[in-house]
CSV table of C-alpha atoms in Angstrom, one decimal:
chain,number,residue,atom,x,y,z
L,1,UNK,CA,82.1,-6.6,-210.7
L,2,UNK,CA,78.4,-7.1,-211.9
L,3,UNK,CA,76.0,-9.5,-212.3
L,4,UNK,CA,76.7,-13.4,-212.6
L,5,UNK,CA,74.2,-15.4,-215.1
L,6,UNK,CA,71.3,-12.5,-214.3
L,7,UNK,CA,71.5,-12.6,-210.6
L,8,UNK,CA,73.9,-10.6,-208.3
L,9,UNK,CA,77.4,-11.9,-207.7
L,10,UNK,CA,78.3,-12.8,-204.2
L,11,UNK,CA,81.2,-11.4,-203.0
L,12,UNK,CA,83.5,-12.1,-199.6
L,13,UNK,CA,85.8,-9.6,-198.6
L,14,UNK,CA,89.1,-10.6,-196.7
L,15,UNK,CA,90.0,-6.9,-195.1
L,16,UNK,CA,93.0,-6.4,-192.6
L,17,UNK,CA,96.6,-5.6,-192.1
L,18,UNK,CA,97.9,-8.5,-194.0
L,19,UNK,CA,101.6,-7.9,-192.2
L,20,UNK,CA,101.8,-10.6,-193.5
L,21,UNK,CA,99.0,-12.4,-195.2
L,22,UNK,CA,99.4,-16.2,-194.2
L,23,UNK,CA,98.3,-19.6,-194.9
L,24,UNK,CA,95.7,-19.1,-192.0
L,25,UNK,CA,93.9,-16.1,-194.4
L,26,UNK,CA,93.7,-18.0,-197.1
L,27,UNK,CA,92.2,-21.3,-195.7
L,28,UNK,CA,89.9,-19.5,-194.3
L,29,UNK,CA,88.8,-17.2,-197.5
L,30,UNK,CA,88.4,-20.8,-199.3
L,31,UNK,CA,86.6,-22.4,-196.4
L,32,UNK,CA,83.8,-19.1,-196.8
L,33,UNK,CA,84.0,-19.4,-200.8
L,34,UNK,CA,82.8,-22.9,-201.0
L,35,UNK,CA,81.0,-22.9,-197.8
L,36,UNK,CA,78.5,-19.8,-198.7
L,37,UNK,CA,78.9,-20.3,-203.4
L,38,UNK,CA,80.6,-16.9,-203.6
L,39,UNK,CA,81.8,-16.2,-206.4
L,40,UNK,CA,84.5,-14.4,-205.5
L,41,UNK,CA,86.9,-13.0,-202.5
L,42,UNK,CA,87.8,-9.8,-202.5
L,43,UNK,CA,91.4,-9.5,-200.6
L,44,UNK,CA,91.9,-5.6,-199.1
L,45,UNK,CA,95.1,-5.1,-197.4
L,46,UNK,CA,94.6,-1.9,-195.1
L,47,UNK,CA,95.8,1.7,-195.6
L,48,UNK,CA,96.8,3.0,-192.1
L,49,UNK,CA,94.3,1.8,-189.5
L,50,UNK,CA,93.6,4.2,-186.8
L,51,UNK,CA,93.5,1.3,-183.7
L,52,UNK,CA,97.3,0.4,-184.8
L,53,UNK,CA,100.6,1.4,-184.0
L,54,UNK,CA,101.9,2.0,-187.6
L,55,UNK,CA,105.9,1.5,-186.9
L,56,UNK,CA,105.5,-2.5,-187.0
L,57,UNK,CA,103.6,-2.2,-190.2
L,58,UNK,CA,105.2,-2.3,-193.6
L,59,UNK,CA,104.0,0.3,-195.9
L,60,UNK,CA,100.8,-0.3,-198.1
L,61,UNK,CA,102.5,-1.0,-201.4
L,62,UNK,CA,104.8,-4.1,-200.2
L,63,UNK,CA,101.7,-5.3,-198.1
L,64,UNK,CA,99.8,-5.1,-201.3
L,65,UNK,CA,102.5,-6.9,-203.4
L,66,UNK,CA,102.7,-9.5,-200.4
L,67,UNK,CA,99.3,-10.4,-201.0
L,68,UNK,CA,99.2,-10.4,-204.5
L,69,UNK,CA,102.2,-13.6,-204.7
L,70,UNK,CA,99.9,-15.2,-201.9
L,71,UNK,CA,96.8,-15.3,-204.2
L,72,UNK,CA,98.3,-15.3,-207.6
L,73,UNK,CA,96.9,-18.9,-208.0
L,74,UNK,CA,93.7,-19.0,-207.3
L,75,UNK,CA,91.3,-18.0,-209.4
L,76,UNK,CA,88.4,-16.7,-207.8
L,77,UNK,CA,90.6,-14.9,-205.6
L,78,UNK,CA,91.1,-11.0,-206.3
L,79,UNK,CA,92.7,-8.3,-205.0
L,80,UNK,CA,92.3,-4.2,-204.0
L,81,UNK,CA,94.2,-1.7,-203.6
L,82,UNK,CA,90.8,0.8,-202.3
L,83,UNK,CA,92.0,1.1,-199.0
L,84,UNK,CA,95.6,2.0,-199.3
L,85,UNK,CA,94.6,4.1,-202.1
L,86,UNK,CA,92.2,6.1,-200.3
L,87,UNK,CA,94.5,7.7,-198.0
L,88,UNK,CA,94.0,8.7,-193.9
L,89,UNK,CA,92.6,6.6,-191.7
L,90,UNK,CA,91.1,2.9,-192.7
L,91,UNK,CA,87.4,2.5,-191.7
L,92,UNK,CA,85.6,-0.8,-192.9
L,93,UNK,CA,82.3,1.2,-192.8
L,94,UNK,CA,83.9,3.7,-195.7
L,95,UNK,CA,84.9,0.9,-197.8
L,96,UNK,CA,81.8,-1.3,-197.9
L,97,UNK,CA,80.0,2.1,-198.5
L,98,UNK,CA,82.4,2.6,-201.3
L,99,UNK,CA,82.3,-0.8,-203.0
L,100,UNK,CA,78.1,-0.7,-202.7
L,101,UNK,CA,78.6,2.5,-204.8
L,102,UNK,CA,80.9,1.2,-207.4
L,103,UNK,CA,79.1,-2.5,-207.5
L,104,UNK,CA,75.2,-1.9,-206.7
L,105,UNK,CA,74.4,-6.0,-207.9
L,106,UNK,CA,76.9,-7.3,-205.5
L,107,UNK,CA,75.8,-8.6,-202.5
L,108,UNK,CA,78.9,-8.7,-199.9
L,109,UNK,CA,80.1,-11.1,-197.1
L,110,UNK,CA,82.5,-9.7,-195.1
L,111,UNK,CA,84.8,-12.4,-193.1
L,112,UNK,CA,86.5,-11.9,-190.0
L,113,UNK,CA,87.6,-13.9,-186.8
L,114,UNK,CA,84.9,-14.6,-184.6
L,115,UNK,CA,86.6,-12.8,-181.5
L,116,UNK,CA,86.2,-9.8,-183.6
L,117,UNK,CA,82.5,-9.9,-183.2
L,118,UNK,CA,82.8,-8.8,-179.5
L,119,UNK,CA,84.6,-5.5,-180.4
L,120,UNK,CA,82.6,-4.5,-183.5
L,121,UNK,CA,80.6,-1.8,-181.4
L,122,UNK,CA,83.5,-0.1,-180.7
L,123,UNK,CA,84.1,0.3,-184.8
L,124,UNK,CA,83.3,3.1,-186.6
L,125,UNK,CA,79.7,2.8,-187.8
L,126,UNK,CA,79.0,-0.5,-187.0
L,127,UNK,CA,75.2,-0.4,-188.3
L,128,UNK,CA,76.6,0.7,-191.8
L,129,UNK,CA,78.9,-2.7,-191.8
L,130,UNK,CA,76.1,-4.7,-190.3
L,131,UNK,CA,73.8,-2.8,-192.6
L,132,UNK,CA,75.5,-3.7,-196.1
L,133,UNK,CA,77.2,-6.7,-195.2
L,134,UNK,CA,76.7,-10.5,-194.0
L,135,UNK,CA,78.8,-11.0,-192.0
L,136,UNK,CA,81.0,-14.7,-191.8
L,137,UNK,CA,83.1,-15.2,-188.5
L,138,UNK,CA,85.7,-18.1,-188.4
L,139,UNK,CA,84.8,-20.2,-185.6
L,140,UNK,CA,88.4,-22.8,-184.4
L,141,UNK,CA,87.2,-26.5,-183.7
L,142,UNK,CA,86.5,-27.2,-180.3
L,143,UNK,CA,85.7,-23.8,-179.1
L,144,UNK,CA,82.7,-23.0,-176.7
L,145,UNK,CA,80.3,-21.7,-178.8
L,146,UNK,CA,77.9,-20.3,-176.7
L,147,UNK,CA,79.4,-16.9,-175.8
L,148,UNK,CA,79.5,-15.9,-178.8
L,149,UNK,CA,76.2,-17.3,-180.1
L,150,UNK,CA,74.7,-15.5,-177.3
L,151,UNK,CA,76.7,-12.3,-179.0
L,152,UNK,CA,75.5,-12.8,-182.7
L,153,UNK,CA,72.1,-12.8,-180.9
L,154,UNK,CA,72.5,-9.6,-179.1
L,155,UNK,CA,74.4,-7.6,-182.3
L,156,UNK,CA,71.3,-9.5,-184.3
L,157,UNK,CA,68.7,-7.8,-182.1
L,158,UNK,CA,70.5,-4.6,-181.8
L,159,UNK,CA,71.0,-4.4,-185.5
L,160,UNK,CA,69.1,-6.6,-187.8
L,161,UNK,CA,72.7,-8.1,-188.0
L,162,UNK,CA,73.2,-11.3,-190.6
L,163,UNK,CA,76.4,-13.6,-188.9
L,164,UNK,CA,76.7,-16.7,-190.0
L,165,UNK,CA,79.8,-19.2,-188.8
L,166,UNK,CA,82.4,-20.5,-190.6
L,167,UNK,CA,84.5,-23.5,-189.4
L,168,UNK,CA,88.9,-23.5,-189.8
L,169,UNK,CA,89.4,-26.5,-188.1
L,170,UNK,CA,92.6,-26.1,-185.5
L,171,UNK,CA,94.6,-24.0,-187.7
L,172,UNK,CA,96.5,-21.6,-185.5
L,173,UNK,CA,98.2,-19.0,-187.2
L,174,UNK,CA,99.2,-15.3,-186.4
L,175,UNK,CA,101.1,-12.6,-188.3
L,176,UNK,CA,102.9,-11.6,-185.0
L,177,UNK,CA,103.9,-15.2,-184.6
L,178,UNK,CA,105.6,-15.0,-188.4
L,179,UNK,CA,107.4,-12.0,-188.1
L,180,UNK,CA,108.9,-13.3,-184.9
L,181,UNK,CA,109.9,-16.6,-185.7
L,182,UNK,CA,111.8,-14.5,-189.0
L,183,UNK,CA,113.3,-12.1,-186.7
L,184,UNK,CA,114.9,-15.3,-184.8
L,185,UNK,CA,115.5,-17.1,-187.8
L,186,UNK,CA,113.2,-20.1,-187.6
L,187,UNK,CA,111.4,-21.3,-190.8
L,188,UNK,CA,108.3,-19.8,-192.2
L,189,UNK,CA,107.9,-23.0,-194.3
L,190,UNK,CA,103.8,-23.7,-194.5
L,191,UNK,CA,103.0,-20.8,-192.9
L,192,UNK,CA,102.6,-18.7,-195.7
L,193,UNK,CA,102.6,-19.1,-199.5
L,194,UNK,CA,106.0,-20.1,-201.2
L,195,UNK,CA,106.3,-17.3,-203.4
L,196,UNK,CA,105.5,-15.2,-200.4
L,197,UNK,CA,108.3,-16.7,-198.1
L,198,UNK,CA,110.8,-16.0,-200.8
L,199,UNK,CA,109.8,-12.4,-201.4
L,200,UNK,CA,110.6,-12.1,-197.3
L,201,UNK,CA,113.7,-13.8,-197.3
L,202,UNK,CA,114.8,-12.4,-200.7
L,203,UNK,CA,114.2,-8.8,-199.9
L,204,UNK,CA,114.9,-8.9,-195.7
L,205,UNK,CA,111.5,-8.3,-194.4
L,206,UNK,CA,111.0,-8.2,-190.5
L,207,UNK,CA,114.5,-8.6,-189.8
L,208,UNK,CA,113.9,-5.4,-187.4
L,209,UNK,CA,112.0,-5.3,-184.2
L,210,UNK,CA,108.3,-4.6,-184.7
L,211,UNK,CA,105.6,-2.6,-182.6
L,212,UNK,CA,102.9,-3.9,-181.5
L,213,UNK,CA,99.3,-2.1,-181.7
L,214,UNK,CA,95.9,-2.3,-181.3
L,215,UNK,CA,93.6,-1.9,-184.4
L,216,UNK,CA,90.0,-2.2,-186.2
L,217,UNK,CA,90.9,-6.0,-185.8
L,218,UNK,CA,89.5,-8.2,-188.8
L,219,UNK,CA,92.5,-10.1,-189.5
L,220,UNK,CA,95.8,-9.5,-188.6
């Protein structure tokens, strides 16, 4: 990554479990693209997040490969491999820290759910993420906004924190809610990408009974 036309390139990173990536993910990464001109979003499946059960979770190379079909065709969408690489524990502190390293003229916007917002104190480092990061939190239509307005004040205050909103309309999709309707055998149709649904179907994924956890929620 480097500089676009002399100024710094504006990047938004997609982070989380991706197990699987959906349609929901990927709405919202374009909704943040055009909203804020990024130039680019950066998709980071996670390594082994230490808020998660890992026995519901398919292993970091198929997670990766999952996401890669689902993206394949856009072309300002990219994808990284950092955090699986990297090995132990998955902290999102780590890998902005890493990518500010590796890319000192980007400027990063990291993207998340906006119910996330209320547990990011409880993250490792949150004044390193606040501190090298805008952060974008997808807001559902017809939500009451004023809790957590009142909460990107306070994390504002407390941290010099940048959190900006970004609308997904109604869209209502969870991971969990995928890998259940595949363990009963209900379509998967529109929910995620094509190629992605036949990669699934072709290969057997979530057939078994998965675990649920708690983790470093960004995106499920």
């Amino acid at each position: 990554m480097d500089t676009v036309m002399g100024r710094r390139k504006k990047v938004g990173i997609m982070g989380g479990t991706f197990n699987p990536v959906h349609m929901g993910h990927l709405l919202l990464a374009e909704n943040a693209y055009s909203m804020f001109s990024l130039d680019e979003i950066l998709f980071i499946p996670s390594g082994c997040s230490y808020m998660k059960d890992p026995r519901g979770i398919l292993d970091g190379p198929t997670r990766l490969h999952m996401t890669a079909l689902s993206i394949s065709d856009n072309p300002h969408f990219s994808l990284s491999s950092m955090e699986i690489d990297r090995g132990g524990y998955t902290y999102t502190c780590q890998t902005l820290e890493q990518l500010e390293q590796e890319n000192p003229d980007c400027d990063y916007y990291f993207i998340m759910g906006a119910d996330s917002l209320f547990q990011m104190e409880n993250w490792k480092d949150p004044d390193v993420i606040f501190q090298k990061a805008v952060i974008l939190a997808a807001v559902r239509e017809g939500r009451d906004l004023r809790e957590l307005e009142a909460k990107s004040r306070q994390l504002t205050e407390r941290f010099q924190a940048r959190i900006h909103q970004v609308p997904i309309g109604n869209i209502d999709i969870s991971s969990s809610d995928i890998r259940q309707r595949v363990r009963e055998g209900r379509s998967i149709r529109y929910l995620v990408h094509d190629r992605l649904r036949e990669y699934i179907e072709e290969n057997q994924l979530y057939r078994e009974s998965a675990c649920p956890g708690k983790q470093e929620n960004r995106h499920e």
